[in-house]
Short mmCIF file of C-alpha atoms and ligand atoms in Angstrom, two decimals:
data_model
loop_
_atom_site.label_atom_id
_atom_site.label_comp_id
_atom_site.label_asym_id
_atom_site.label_seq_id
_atom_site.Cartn_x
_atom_site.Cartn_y
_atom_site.Cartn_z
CA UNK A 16 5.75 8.90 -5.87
CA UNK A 17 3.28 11.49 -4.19
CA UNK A 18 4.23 14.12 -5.97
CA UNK A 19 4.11 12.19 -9.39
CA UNK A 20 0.14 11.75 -8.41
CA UNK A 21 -0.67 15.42 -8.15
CA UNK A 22 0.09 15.80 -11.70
CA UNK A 23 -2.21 12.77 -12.77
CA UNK A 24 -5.23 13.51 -10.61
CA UNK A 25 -8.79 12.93 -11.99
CA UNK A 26 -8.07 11.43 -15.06
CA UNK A 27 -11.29 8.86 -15.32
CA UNK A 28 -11.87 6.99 -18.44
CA UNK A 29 -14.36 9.69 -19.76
CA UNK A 30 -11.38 11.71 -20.23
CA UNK A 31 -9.13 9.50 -22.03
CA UNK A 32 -8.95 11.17 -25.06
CA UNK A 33 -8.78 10.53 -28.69
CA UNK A 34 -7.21 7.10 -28.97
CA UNK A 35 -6.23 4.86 -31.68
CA UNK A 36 -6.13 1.56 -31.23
CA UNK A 37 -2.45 1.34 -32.82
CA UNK A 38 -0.10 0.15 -29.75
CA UNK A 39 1.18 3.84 -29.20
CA UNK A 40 -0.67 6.60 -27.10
CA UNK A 41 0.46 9.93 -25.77
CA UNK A 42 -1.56 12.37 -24.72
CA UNK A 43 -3.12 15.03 -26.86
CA UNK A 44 -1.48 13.65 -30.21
CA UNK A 45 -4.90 12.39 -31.54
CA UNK A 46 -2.63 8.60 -32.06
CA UNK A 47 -4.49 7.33 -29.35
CA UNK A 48 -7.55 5.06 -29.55
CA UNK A 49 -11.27 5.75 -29.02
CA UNK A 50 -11.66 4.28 -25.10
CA UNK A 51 -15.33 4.21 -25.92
CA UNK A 52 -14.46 0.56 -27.38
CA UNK A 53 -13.20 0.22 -24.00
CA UNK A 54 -16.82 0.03 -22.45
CA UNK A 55 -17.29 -3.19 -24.40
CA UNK A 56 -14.56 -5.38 -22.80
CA UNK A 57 -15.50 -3.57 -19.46
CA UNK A 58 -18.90 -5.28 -20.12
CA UNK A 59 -17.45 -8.83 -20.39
CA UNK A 60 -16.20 -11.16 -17.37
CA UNK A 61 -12.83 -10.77 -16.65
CA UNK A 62 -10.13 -11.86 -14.05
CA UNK A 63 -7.07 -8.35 -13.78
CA UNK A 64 -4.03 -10.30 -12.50
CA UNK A 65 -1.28 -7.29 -11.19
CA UNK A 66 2.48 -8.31 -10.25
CA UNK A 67 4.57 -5.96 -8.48
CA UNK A 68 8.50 -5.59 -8.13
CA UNK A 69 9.83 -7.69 -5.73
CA UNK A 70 11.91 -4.94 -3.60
CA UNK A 71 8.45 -2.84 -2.71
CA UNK A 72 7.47 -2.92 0.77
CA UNK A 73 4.08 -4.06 2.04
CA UNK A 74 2.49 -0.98 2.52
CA UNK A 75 3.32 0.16 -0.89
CA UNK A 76 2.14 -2.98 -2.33
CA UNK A 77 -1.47 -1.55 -0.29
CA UNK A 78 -1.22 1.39 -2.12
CA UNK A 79 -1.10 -0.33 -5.71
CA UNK A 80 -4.14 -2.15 -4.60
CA UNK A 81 -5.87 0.67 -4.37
CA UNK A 82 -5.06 2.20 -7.61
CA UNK A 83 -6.13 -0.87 -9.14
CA UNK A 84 -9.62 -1.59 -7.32
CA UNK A 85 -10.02 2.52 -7.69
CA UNK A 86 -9.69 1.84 -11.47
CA UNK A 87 -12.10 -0.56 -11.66
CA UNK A 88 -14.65 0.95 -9.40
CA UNK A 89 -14.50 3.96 -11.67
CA UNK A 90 -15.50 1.85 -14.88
CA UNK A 91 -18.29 0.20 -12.79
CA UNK A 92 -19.52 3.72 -12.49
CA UNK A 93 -20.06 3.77 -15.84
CA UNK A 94 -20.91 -0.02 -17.04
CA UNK A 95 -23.59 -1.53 -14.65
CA UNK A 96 -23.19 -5.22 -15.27
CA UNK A 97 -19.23 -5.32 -14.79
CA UNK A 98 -18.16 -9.16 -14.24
CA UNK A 99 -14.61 -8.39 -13.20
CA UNK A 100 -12.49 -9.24 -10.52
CA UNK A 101 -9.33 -8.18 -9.08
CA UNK A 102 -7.07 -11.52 -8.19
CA UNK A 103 -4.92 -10.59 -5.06
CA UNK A 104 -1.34 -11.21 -5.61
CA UNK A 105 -0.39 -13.18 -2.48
CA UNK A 106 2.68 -11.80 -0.28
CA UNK A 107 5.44 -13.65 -0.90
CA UNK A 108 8.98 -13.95 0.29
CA UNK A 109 8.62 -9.81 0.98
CA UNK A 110 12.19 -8.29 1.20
CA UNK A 111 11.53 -6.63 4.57
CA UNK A 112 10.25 -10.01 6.22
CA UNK A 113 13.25 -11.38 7.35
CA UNK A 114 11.72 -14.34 8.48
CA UNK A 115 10.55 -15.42 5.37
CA UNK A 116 12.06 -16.88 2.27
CA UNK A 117 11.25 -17.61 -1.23
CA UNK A 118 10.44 -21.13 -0.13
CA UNK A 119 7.64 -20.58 2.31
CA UNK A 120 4.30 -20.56 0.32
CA UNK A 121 2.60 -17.01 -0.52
CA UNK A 122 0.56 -15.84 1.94
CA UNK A 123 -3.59 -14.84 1.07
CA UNK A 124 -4.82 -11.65 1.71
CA UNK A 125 -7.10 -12.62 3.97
CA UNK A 126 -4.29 -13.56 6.66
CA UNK A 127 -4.27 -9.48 6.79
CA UNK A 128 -6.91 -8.38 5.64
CA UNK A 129 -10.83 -9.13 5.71
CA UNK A 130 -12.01 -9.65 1.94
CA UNK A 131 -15.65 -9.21 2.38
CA UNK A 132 -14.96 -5.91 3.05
CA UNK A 133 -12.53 -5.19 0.52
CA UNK A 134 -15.42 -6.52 -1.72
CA UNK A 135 -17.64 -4.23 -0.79
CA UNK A 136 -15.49 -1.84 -2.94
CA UNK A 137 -14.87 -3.80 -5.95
CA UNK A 138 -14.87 -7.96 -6.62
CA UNK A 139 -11.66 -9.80 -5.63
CA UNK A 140 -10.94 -13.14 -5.03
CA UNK A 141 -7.62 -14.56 -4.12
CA UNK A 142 -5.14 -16.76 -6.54
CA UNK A 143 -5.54 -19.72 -4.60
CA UNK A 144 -9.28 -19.90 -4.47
CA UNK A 145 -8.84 -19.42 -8.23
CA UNK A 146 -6.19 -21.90 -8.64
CA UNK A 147 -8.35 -24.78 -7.00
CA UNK A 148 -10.50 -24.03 -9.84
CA UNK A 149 -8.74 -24.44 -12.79
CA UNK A 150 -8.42 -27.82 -13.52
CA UNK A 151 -5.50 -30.35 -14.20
CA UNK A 152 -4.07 -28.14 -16.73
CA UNK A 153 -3.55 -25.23 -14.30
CA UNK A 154 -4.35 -21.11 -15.42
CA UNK A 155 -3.14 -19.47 -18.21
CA UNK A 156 -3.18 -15.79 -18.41
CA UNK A 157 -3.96 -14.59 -21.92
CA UNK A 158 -1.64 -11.39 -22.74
CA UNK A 159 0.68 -10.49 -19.44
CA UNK A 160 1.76 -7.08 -19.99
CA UNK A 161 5.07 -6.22 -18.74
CA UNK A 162 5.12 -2.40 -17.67
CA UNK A 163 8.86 -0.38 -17.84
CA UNK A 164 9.33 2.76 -17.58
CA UNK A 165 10.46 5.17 -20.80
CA UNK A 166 14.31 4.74 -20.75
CA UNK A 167 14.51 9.01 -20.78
CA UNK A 168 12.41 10.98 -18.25
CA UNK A 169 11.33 14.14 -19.84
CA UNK A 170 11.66 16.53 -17.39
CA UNK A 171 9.20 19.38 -16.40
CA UNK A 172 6.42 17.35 -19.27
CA UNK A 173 5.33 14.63 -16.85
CA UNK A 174 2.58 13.44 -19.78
CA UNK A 175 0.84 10.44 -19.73
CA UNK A 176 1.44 8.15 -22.39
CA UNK A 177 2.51 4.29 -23.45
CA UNK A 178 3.80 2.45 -26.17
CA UNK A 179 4.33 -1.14 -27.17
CA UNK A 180 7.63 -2.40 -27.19
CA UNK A 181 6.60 -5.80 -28.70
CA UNK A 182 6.88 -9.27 -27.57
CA UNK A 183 8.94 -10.22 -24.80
CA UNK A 184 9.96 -12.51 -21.83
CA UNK A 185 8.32 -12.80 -18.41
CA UNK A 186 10.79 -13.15 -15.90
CA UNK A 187 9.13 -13.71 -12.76
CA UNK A 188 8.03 -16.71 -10.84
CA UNK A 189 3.66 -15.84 -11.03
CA UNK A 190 3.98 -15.71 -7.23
CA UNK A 191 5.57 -19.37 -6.82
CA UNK A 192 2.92 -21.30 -9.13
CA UNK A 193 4.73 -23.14 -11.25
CA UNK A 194 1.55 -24.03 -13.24
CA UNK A 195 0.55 -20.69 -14.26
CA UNK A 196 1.62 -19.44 -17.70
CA UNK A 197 0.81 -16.82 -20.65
CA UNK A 198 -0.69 -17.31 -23.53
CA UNK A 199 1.30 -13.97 -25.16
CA UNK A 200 3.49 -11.57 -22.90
CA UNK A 201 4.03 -7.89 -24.29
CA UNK A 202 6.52 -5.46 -23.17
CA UNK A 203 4.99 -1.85 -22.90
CA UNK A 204 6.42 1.54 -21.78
CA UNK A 205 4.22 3.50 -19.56
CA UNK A 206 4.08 6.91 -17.70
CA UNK A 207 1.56 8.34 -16.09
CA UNK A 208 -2.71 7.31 -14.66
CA UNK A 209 -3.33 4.23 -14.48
CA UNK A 210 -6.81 4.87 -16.20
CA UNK A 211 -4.38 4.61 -19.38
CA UNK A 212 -4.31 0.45 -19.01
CA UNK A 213 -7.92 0.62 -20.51
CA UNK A 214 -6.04 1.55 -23.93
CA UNK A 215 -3.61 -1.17 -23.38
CA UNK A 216 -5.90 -3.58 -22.58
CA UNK A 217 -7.99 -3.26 -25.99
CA UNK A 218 -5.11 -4.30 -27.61
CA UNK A 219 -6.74 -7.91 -26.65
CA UNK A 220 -10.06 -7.11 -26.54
CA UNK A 221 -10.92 -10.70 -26.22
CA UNK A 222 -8.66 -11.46 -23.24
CA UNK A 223 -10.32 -12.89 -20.40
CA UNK A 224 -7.41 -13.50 -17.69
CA UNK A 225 -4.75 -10.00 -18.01
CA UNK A 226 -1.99 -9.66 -16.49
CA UNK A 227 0.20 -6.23 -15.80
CA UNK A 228 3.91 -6.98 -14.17
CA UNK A 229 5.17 -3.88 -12.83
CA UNK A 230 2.02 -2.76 -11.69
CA UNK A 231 4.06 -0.11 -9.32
CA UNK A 232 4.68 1.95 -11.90
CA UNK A 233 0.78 3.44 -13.29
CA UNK A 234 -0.28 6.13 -10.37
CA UNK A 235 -3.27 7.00 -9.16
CA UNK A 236 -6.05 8.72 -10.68
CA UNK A 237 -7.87 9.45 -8.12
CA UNK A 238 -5.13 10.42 -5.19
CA UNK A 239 -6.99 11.59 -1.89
CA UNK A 240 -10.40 12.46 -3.57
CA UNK A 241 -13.64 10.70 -1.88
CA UNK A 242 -13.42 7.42 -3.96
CA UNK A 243 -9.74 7.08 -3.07
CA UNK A 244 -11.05 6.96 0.66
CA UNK A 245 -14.16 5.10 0.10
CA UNK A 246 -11.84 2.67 -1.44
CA UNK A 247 -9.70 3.21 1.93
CA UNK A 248 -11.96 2.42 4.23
CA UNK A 249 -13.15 -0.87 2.69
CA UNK A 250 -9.15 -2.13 3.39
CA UNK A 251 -10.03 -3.22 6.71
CA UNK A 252 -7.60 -5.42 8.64
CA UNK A 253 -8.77 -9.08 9.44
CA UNK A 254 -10.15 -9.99 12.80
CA UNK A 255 -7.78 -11.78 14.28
CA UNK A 256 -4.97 -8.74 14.17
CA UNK A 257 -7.79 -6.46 15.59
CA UNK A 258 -8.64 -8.42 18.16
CA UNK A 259 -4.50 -9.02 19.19
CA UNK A 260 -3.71 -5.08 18.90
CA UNK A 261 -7.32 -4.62 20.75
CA UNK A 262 -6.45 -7.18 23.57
CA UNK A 263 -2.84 -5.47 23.74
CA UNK A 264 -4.26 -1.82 24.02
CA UNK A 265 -6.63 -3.20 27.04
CA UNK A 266 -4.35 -4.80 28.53
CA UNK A 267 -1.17 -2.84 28.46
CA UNK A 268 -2.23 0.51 27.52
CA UNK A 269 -5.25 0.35 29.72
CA UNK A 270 -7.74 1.42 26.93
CA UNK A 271 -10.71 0.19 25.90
CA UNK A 272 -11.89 2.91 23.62
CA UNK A 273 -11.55 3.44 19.75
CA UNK A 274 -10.15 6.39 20.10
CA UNK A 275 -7.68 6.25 23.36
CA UNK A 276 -6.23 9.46 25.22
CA UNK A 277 -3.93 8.11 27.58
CA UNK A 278 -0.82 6.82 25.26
CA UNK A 279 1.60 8.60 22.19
CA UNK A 280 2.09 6.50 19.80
CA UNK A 281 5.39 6.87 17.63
CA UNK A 282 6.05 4.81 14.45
CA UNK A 283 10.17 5.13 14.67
CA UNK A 284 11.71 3.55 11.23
CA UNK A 285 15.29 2.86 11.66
CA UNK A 286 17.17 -0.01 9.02
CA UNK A 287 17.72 1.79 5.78
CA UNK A 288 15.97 4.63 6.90
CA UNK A 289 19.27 5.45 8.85
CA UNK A 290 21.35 5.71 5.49
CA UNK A 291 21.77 9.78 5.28
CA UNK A 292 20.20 10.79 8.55
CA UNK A 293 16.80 10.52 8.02
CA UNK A 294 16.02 8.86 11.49
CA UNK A 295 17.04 10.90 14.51
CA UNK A 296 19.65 9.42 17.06
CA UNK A 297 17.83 8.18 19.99
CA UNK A 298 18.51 11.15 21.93
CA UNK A 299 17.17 13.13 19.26
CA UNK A 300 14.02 10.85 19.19
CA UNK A 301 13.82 11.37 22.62
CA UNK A 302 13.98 14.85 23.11
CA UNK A 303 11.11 15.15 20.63
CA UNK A 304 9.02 13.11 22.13
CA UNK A 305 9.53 15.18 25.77
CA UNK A 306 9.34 18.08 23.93
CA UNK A 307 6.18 17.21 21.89
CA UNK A 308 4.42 15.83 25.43
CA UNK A 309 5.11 19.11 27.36
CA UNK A 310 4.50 21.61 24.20
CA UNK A 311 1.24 20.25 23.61
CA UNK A 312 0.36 19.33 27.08
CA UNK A 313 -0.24 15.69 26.40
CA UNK A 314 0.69 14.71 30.17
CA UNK A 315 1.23 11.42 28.70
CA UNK A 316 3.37 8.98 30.48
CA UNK A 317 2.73 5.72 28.47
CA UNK A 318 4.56 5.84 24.91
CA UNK A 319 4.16 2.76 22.34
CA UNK A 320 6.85 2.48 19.92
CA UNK A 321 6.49 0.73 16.60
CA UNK A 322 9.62 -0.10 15.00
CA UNK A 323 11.78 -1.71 12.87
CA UNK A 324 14.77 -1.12 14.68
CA UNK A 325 17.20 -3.79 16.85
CA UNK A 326 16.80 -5.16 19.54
CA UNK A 327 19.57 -3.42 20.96
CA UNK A 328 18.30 0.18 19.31
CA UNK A 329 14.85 -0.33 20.70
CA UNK A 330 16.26 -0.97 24.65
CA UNK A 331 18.62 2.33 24.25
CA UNK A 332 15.56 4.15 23.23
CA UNK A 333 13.44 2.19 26.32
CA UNK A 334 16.34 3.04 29.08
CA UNK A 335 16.20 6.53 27.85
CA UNK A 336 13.01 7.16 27.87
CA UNK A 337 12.37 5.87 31.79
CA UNK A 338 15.58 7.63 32.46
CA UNK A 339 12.91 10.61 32.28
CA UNK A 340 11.15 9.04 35.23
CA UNK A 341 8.10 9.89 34.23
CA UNK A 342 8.28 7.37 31.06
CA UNK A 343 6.64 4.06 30.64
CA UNK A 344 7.74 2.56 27.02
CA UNK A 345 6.17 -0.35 25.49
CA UNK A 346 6.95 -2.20 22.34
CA UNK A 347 4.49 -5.42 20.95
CA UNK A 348 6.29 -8.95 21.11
CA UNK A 349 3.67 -11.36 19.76
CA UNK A 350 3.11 -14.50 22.31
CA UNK A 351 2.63 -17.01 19.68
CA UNK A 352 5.01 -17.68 17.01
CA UNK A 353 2.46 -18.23 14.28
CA UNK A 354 2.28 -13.92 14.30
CA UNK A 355 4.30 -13.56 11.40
CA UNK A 356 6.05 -10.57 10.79
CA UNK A 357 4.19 -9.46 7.96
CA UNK A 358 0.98 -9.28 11.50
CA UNK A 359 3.00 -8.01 13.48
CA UNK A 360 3.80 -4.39 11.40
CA UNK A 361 -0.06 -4.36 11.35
CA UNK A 362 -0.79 -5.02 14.72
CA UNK A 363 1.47 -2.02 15.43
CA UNK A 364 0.16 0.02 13.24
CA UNK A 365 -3.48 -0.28 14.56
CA UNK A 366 -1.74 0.68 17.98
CA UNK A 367 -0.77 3.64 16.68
CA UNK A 368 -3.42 4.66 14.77
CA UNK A 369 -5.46 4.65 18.38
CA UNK A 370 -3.26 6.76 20.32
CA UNK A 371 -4.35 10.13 21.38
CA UNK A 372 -1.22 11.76 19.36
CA UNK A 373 0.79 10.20 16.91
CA UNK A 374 4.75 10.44 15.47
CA UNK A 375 5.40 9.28 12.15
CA UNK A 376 8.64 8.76 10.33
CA UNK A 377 9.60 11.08 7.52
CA UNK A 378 8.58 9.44 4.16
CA UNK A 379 7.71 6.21 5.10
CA UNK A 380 4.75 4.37 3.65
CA UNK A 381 4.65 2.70 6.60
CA UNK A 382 3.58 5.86 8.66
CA UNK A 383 1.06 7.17 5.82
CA UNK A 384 -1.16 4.04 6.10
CA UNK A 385 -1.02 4.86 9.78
CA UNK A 386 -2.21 8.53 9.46
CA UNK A 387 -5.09 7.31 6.89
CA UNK A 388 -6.30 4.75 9.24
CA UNK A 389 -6.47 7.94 12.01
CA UNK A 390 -8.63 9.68 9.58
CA UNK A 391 -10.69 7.12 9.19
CA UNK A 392 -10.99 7.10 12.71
CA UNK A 393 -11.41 10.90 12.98
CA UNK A 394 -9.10 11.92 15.16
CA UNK A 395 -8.01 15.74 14.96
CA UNK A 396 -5.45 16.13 12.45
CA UNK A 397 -3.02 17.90 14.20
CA UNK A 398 -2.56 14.56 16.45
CA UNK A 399 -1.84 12.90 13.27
CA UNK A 400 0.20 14.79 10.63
CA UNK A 401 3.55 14.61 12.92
CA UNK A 402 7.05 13.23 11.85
CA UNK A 403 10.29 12.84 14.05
CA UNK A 404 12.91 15.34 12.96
CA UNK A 405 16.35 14.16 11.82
CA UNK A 406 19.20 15.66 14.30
CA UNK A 407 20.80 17.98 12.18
CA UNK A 408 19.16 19.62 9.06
CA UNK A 409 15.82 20.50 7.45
CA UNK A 410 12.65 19.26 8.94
CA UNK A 411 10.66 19.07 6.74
CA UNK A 412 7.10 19.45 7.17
CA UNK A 413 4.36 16.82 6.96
CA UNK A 414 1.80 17.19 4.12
CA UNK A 415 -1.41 16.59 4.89
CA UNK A 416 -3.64 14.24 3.14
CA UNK A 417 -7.24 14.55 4.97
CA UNK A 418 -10.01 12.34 4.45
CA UNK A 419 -12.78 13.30 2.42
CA UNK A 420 -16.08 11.63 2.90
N1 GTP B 89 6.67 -4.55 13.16
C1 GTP B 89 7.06 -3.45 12.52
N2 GTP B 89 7.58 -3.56 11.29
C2 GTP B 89 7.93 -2.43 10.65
C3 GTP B 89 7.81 -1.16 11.25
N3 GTP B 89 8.26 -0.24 10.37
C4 GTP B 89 8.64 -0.90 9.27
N4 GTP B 89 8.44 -2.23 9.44
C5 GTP B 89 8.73 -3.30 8.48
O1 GTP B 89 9.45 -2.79 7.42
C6 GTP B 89 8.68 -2.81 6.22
C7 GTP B 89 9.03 -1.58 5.43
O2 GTP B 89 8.15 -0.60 5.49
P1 GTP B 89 7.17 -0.37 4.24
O3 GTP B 89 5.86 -0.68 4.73
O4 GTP B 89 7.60 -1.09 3.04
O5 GTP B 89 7.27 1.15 3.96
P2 GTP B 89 8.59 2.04 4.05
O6 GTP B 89 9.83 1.25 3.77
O7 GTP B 89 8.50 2.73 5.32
O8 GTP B 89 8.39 3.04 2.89
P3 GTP B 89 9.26 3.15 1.55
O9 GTP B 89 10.12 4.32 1.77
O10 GTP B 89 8.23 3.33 0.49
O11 GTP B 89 10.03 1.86 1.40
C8 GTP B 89 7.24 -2.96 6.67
O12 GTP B 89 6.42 -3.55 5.72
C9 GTP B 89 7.43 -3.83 7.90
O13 GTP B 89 7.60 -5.19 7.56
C10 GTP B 89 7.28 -1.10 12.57
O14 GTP B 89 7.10 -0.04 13.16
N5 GTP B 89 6.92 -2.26 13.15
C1 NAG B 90 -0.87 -25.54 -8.99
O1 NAG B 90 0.26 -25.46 -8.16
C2 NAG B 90 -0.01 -25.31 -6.80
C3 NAG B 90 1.29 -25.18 -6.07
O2 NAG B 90 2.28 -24.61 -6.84
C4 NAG B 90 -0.83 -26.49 -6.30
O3 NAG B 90 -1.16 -26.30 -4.97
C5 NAG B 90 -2.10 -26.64 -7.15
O4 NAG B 90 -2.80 -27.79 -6.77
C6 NAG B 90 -1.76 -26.71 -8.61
N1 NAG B 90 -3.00 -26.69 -9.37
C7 NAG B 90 -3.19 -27.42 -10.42
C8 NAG B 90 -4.52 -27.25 -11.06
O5 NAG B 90 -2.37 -28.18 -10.85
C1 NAG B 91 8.76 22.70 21.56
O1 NAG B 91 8.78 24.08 21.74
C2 NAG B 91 10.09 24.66 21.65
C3 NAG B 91 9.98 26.13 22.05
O2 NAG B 91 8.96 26.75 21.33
C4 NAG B 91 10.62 24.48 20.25
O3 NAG B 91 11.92 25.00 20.11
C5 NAG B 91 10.66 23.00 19.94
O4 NAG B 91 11.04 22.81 18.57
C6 NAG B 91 9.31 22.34 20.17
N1 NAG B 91 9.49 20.92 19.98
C7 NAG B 91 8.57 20.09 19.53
C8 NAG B 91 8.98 18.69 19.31
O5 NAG B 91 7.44 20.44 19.32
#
């Protein structure tokens, strides 16, 4: 997905060239439609409803967020009296919560994240705020736009471009509500910025409620440039998680600074990640971590570990670590059973994103929201921009994406 975005950087509405409003675009063809008539339903109060395949992980689903609030944010830039606002999809029945299931209601936003500062960045408001609003007849969503991809990757001429497939079926759930519907729903291929939905959307210029299903597959316009991490920084967690992974880092890790220097913090992904070696054994994991402590003269004894592994792979790594002696391991177990999984991932990742050096895993989203939040922080990036290694084979090494302020 990263490297997809390097090819799609900077692409702001300005540049959206040459378009015809005819339900087919691609890039530098002069078919596509003048995004100047784009302004006007920019002008006009809107609600931009996204849906996003079910098998993405949490910290992907941040990442689509982003794209979407950056994409608005940019057209405020341009239009001052903007009366749009995202509407959170709530987290529901997420694959990798294996607590959860499709029957427990969908979570808010706000049970992870604090929304007044994610509107300080662009207007949201959550579904079920909305939904108390709507009256006895429920919400219905004008045009939902159902995003594939093109059946035939053209390799080597990643291009942006769409086209309308025509009418079609929507066959998700709306997040659980059974009394949202759609007025029209519109199957459209897509490659490419997101800055393109602008086009798509003045198909409808009258729509008030929109709707994009799929909403993984636009990418970013703006990937690691200052907006991206203005946009960052206003994803705050909610209070409550900082004050459990605060307490926890007091208490256990005997820190009571933002930025600690007493404790490593490793982020070791083990489940699928294990499927072709991509996780190293725990004696591999091990050995890196000594290694990494005496190469770079840490003299760290405390190491938290954030994981998704067992039980039973998360004591092996515990025993082997204090079989060093000089080891002290600790892993978060929430006290109260109301910390869903979905708070506790978070509550490890703030740990991590505090300690004086930090071990990623390899491709994981889970890690990069980790290494953004140390940036934020402003740690050096050296402590930050570090992945374990898998046993045997290439190592690859970390890119670095570096805040920009
Ligand atoms: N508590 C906890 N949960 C984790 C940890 N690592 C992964 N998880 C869980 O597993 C999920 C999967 O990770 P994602 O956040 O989707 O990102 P990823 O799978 O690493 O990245 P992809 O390769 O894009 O799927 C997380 O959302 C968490 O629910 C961890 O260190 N601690
Ligand atoms: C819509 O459905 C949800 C649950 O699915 C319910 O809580 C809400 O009251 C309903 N709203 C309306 C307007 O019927
Ligand atoms: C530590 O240094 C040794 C010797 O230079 C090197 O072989 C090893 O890869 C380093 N390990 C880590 C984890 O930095």
């Amino acid at each position: 997905m990263l490297l997809l975005c390097f090819m799609c950087i900077n692409l702001v509405l300005v540049s959206a060239e040459n378009a015809k409003n005819n339900g087919h675009c691609e890039k530098n063809t002069a078919l596509c439609k003048d995004v100047d008539q784009a302004i006007d339903i920019i002008k006009r109060e809107k609600l931009l409803f996204y849906e996003i395949n079910p098998a993405e992980g949490f910290n992907l689903r941040r990442d689509v967020y982003m794209r979407f609030a950056i994409l608005l944010a940019e057209a405020r830039k341009r239009v001052v009296n903007t009366n749009w606002h995202i509407v959170l999809p709530p987290w529901h029945a997420l694959y990798h919560w294996k607590t959860e299931s499709y029957k427990d209601p969908p979570k808010p936003w706000n049970m992870f994240f604090n929304i007044p500062s994610l509107s300080t960045f662009v207007p949201v408001m959550e579904l079920h705020q909305l939904m108390q609003n709507t009256g006895r007849y429920g919400l219905k969503i004008d045009t939902v736009y159902i995003l594939k991809n093109y059946a035939t990757f053209d390799d080597g001429d990643f291009k942006d471009k769409w086209n309308v497939l025509g009418p079609c079926k929507y066959g998700g759930s709306y997040w659980g509500y059974r009394n949202i519907t759609a007025e029209r729903v519109i199957c459209v291929e897509f490659q490419g910025s997101i800055t393109q939905l602008w086009e798509v959307m003045n198909l409808q210029p009258d729509d008030r409620k929109i709707m994009f299903v799929h909403a993984e597959i636009p990418l970013h316009s703006s990937y690691g440039t200052k907006i991206y991490w203005d946009c960052r920084k206003s994803m705050q967690f909610n209070a409550e998680l900082v004050l459990a992974a605060d307490t926890y880092i007091k208490k256990e890790l005997k820190c009571s600074t933002a930025k600690c220097t007493n404790y490593l913090g490793i982020h070791w992904r083990r489940q699928d990640f294990l499927r072709g070696n991509r996780s190293p054994s725990v004696k591999g994991t091990v050995d890196q971590i000594h290694q990494t402590n005496m190469n770079k003269s840490l003299h760290i004894r405390d190491i938290f570990i954030a994981s998704d592994g067992t039980d039973k792979e998360l004591k092996n790594l515990q025993k082997r670590l204090h079989s060093y002696r000089r080891y002290k391991a600790h892993i978060y177990k929430p006290e109260e059973p109301n910390i869903i999984a979905g708070k506790v991932a978070i509550i490890d990742q703030i740990i991590c994103s505090r300690s004086l050096y930090f071990i990623g895993s390899q491709g994981s989203t889970f890690t990069y929201r980790i290494q953004e939040e140390r940036e934020i922080l402003g740690f050096d990036s050296d402590t930050t921009f570090n992945a374990l290694c898998p046993d045997v084979g290439k190592c690859e090494k970390q890119s670095r994406w570096t805040i920009v302020h």
